[in-house]
Short mmCIF file of C-alpha atoms and ligand atoms in Angstrom, two decimals:
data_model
loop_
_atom_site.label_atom_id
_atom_site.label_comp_id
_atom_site.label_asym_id
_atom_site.label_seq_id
_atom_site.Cartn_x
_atom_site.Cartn_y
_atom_site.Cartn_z
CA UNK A 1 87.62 130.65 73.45
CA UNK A 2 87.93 130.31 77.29
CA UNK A 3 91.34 129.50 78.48
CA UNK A 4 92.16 126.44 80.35
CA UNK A 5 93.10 127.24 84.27
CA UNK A 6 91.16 124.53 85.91
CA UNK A 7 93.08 120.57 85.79
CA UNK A 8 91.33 117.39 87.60
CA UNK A 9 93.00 115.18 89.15
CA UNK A 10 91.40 112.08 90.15
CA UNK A 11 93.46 110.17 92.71
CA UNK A 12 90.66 107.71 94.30
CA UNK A 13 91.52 104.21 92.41
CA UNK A 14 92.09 101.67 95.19
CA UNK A 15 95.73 100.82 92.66
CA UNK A 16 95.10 97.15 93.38
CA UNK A 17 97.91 96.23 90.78
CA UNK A 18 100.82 97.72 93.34
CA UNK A 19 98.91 96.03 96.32
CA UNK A 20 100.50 95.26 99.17
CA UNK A 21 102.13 98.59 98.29
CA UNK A 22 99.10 100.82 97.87
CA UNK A 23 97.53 99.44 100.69
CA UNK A 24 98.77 102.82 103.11
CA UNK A 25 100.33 104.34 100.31
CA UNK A 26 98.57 106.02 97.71
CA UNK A 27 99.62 105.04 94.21
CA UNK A 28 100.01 108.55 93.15
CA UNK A 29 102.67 109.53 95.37
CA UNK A 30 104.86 106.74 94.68
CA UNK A 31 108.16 108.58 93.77
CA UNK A 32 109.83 108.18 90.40
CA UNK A 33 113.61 108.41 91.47
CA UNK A 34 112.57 111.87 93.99
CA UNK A 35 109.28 112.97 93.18
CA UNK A 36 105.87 111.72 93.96
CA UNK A 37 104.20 110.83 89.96
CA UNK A 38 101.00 113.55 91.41
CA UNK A 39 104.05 116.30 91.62
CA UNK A 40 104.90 115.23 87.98
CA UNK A 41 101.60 115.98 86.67
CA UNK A 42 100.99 119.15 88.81
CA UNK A 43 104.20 120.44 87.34
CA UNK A 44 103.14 119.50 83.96
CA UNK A 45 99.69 121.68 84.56
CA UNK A 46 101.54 124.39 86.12
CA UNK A 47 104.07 124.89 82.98
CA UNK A 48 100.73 124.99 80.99
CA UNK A 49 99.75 127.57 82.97
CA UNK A 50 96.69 125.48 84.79
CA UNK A 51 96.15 127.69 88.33
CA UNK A 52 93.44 125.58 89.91
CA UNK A 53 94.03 121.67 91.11
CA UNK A 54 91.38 119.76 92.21
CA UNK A 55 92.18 116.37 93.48
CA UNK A 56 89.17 113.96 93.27
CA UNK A 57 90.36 111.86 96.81
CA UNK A 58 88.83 108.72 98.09
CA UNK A 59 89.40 106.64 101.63
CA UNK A 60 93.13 106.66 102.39
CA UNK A 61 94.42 109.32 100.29
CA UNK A 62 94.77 111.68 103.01
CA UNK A 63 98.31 112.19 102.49
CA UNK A 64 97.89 113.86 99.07
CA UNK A 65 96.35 116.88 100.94
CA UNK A 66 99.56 116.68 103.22
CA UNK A 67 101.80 116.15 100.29
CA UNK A 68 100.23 119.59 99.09
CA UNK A 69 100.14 121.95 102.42
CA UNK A 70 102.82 123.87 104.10
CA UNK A 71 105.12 121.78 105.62
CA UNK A 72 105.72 123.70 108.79
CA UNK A 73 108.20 122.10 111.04
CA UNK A 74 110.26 120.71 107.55
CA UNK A 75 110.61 124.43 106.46
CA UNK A 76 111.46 126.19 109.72
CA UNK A 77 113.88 123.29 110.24
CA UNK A 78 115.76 123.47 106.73
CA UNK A 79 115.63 127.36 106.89
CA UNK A 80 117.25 127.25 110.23
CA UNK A 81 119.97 124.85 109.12
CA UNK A 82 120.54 127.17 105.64
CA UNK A 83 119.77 124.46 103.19
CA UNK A 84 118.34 124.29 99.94
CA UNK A 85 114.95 123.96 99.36
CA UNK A 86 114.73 124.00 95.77
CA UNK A 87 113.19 120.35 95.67
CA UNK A 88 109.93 121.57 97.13
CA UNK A 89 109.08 123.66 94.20
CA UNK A 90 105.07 123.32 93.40
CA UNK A 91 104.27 121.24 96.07
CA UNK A 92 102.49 124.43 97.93
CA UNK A 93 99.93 125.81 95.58
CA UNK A 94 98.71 129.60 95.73
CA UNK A 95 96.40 129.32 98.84
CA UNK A 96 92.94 128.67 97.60
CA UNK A 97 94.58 126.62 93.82
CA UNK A 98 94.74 123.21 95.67
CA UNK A 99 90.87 122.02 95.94
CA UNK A 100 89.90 118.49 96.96
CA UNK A 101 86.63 116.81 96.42
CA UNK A 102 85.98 113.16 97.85
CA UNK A 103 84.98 110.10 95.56
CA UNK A 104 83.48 107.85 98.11
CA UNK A 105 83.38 104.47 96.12
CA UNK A 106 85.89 104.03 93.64
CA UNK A 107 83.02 103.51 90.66
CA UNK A 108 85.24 104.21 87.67
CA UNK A 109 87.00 107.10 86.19
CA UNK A 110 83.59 109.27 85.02
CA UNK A 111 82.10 108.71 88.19
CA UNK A 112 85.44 110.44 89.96
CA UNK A 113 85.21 113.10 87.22
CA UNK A 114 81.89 113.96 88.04
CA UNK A 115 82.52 114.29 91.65
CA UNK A 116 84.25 117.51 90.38
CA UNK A 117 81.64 119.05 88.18
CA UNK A 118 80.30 122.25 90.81
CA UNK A 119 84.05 123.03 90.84
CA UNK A 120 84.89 123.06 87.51
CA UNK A 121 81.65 125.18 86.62
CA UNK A 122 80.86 125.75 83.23
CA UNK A 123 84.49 125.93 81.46
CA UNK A 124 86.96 123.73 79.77
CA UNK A 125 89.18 121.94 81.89
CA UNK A 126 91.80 119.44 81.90
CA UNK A 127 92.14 115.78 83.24
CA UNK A 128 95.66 114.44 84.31
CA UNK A 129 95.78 110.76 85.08
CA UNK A 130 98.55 110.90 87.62
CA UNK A 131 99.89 106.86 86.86
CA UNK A 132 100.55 107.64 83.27
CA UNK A 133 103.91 109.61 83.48
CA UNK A 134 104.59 111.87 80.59
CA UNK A 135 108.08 113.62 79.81
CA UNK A 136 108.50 116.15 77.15
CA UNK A 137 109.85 119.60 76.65
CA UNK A 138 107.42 121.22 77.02
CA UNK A 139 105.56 119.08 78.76
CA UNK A 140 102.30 116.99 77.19
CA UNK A 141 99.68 119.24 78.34
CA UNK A 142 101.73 122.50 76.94
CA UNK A 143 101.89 121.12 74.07
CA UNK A 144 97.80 120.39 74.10
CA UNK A 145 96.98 123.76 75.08
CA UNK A 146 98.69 124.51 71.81
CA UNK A 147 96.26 122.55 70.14
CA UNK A 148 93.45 123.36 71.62
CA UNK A 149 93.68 127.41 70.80
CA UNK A 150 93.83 126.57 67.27
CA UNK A 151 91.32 123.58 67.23
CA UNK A 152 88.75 124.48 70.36
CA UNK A 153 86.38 121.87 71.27
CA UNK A 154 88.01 118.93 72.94
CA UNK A 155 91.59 117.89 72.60
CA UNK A 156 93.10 114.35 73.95
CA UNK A 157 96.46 113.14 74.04
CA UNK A 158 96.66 110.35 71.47
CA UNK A 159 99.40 107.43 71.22
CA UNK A 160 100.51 104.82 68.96
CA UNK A 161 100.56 101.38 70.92
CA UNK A 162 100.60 97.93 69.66
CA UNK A 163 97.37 96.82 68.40
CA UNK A 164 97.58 93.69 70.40
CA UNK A 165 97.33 96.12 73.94
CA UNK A 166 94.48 97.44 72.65
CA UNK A 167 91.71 95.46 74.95
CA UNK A 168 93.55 97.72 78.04
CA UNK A 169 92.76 101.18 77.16
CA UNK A 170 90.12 103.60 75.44
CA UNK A 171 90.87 103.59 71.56
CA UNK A 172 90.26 106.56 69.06
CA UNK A 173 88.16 105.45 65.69
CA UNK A 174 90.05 108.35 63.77
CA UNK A 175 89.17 110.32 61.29
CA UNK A 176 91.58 112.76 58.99
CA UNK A 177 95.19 113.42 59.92
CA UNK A 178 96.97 116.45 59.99
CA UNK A 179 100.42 115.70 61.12
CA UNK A 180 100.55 115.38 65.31
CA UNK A 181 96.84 116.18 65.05
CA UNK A 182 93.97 113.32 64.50
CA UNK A 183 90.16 113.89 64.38
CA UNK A 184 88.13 111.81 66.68
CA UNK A 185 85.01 109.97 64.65
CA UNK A 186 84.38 107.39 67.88
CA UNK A 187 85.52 106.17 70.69
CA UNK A 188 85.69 102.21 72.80
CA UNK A 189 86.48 102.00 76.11
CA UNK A 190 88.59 98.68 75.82
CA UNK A 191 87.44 96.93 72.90
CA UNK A 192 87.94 93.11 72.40
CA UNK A 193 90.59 91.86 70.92
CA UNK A 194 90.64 92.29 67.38
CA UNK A 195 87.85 94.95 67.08
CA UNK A 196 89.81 98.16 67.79
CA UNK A 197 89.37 100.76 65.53
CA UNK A 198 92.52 101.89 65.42
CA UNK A 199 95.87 101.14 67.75
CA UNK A 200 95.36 105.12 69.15
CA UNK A 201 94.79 104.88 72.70
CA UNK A 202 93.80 107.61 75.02
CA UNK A 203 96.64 108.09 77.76
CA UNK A 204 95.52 110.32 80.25
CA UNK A 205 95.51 113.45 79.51
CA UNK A 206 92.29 115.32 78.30
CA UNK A 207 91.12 118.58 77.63
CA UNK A 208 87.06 118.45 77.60
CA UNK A 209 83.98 121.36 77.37
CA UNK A 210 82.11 121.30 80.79
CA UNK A 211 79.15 119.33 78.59
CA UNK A 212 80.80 116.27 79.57
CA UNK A 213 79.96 116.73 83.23
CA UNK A 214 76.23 116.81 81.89
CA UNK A 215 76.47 113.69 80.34
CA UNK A 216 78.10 112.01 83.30
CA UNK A 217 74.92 112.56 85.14
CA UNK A 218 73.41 110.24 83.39
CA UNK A 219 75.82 107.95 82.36
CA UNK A 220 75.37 103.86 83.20
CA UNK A 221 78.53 101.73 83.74
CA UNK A 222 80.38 100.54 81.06
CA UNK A 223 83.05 98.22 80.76
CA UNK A 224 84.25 96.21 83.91
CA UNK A 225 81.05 97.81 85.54
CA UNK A 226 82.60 101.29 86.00
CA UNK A 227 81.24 104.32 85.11
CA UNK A 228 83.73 105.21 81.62
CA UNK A 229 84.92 108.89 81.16
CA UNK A 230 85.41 107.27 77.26
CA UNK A 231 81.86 106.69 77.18
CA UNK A 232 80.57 110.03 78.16
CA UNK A 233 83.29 111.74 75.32
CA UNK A 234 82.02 109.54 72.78
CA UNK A 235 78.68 110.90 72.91
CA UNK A 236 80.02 114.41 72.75
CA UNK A 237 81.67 113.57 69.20
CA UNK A 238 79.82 115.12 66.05
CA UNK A 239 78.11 117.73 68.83
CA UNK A 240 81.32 119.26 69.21
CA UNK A 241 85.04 119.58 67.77
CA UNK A 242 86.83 116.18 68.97
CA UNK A 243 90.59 115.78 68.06
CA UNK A 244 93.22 113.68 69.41
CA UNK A 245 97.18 115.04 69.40
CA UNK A 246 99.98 112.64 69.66
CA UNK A 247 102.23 114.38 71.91
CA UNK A 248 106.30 114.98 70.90
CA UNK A 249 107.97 113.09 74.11
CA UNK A 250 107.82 109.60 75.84
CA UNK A 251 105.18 108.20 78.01
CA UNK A 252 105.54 105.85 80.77
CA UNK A 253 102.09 103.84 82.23
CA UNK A 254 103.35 103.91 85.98
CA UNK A 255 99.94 102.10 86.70
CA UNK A 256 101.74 99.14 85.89
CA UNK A 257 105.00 97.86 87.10
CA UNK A 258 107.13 97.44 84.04
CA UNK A 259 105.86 101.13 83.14
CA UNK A 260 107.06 102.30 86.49
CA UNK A 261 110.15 100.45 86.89
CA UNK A 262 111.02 101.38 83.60
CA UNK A 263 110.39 105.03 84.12
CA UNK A 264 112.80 104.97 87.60
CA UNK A 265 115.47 103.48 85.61
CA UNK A 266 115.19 105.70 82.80
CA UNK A 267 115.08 108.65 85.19
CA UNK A 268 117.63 107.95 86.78
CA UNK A 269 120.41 107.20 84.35
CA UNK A 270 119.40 110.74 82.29
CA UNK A 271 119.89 112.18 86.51
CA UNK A 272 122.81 114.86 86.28
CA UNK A 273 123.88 113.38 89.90
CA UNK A 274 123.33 109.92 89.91
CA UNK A 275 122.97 108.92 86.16
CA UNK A 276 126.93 107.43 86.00
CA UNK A 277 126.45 105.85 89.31
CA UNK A 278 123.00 103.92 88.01
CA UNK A 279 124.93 103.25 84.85
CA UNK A 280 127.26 101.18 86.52
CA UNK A 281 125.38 99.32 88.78
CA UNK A 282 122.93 98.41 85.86
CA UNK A 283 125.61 97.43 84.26
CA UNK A 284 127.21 94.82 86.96
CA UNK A 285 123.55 93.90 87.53
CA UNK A 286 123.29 92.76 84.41
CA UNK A 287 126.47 91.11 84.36
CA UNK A 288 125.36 88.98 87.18
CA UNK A 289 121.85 88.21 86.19
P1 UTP B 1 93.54 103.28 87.22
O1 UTP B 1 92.59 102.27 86.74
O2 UTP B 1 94.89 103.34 86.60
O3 UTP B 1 93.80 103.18 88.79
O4 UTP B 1 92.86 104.71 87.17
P2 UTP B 1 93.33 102.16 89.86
O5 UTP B 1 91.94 101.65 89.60
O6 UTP B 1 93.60 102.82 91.16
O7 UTP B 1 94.43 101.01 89.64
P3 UTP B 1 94.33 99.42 89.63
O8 UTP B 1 93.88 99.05 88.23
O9 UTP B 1 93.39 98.97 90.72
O10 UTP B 1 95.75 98.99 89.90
C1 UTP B 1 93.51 105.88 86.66
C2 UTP B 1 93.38 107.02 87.66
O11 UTP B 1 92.00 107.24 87.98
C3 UTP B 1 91.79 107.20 89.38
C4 UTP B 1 92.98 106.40 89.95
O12 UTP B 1 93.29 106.85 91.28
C5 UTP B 1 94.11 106.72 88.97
O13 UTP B 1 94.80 107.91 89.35
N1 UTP B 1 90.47 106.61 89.67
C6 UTP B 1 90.11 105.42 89.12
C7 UTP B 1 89.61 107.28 90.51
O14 UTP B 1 89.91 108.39 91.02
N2 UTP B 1 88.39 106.74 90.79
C8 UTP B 1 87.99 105.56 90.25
O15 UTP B 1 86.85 105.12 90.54
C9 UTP B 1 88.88 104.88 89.41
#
């Protein structure tokens, strides 16, 4: 079983739901309390010992390379002036780990995927949506890594939602269940309402055989007329091993602005530093509203 050292990242939606805010800004590096969500999920694939990022980048997402390259004059200045610079941790990657390939239209998920496929060659890899924020110890993908060296095949992150949110996400059609672990029989990229298979939706985080770059070649859009990474899995399933793991932690969808808002707040209070401060002011807040 090949090990998994390769993670994509693809950072090239336009984030129209955080407009006028994403207009300059990409969506990925909005901060949750002090670091960008993209640092999050680096971390996360760093702790599950992922070496190689490659950032699937569109029009106006320059500042992600930035966000990942020596800082020069930030450094020399905060060395000179003796102070800490223990917040920068993984934002410089081992020269030659931080790759970036361009999406030039934004024409859905598998389309940005693909954009990554002479990079990723022909071994497993991971996919970290950067918007949907995932806290655990260890982290998601650590704990899918687990998974996949007893299962092999394909492993994705499962989670229990209610069915009425279905129609927004890709849902699993499941199979047996072994605990935290599901098998995959199907997969719809946001059914209608009422037809889910299940209320197991597919978060974010994936860990698929290069096959699925193959298929992507080929595949037509899907729903809302973008090409579906859900759509080139499903085809994979009964070809290969397919299973989904519910991860042990708490998961935040940042692409939305309760998700994010929520995840701030509850960042903040657990803070060591500011958590009693936020406390209180939530507190009055409320008191007022
Ligand atoms: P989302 O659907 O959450 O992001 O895609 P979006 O399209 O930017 O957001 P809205 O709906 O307009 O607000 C999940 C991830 O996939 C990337 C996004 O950048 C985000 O990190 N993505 C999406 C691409 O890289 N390319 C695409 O064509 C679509």
């Amino acid at each position: 079983m090949k090990p998994i050292k390769k993670a994509v990242f693809p950072v090239a939606g336009m984030g129209t739901r955080f407009l006028p805010a994403t207009k300059v800004v990409p969506k990925e590096l909005f901060p949750v309390v002090d670091r960008p969500l993209l640092q999050y999920a680096v971390d996360e694939a760093l702790e599950a010992g992922i070496e190689q990022m490659i950032f699937v980048t569109g029009r106006g997402k320059d500042l992600i390379e930035s966000h990942f390259d020596l800082a020069y004059e930030l450094e020399h200045t905060m060395d000179s002036r003796s102070k800490d610079k223990t917040a920068l941790r993984g934002t410089r990657l081992k020269p030659g780990n931080a790759v970036f390939v361009r999406q030039q239209e934004p024409l859905g998920l598998g389309h940005a995927i693909w954009c990554a496929r002479d990079i990723v060659g022909d071994e497993p890899f991971a996919i970290f949506l950067p918007d949907e924020f995932m806290v655990g110890s260890p982290g998601c993908m650590k704990q899918m890594v687990g998974a996949y060296e007893k299962l092999g095949g394909n492993v994705v992150c499962a989670l229990e939602i209610p069915m009425e949110d279905t129609p927004s996400y890709g849902v699993i059609d499941p199979g047996y269940r072994d605990g935290p672990v599901t098998e995959v029989k199907g997969l719809v990229e946001k059914p209608a309402a009422g037809t889910a298979p299940s209320n197991l939706i597919l978060p974010g985080r994936y860990i698929l055989q290069p096959e699925v770059m193959r298929i992507l070649e080929t595949q037509e859009a899907g729903a809302g007329g973008e090409i579906q990474l859900t759509d080139a899995m499903a085809q994979m399933i009964g070809k290969q091993a397919f299973h989904g793991l519910t991860f042990d932690g708490k998961r935040y969808d940042c692409g939305s602005k309760v998700g994010y808002v929520e995840a701030n707040f509850a960042l903040a209070l657990a803070h060591p530093e500011i958590g009693a401060d936020i406390r209180e002011v939530a507190g009055k807040l409320l008191a007022e509203s």
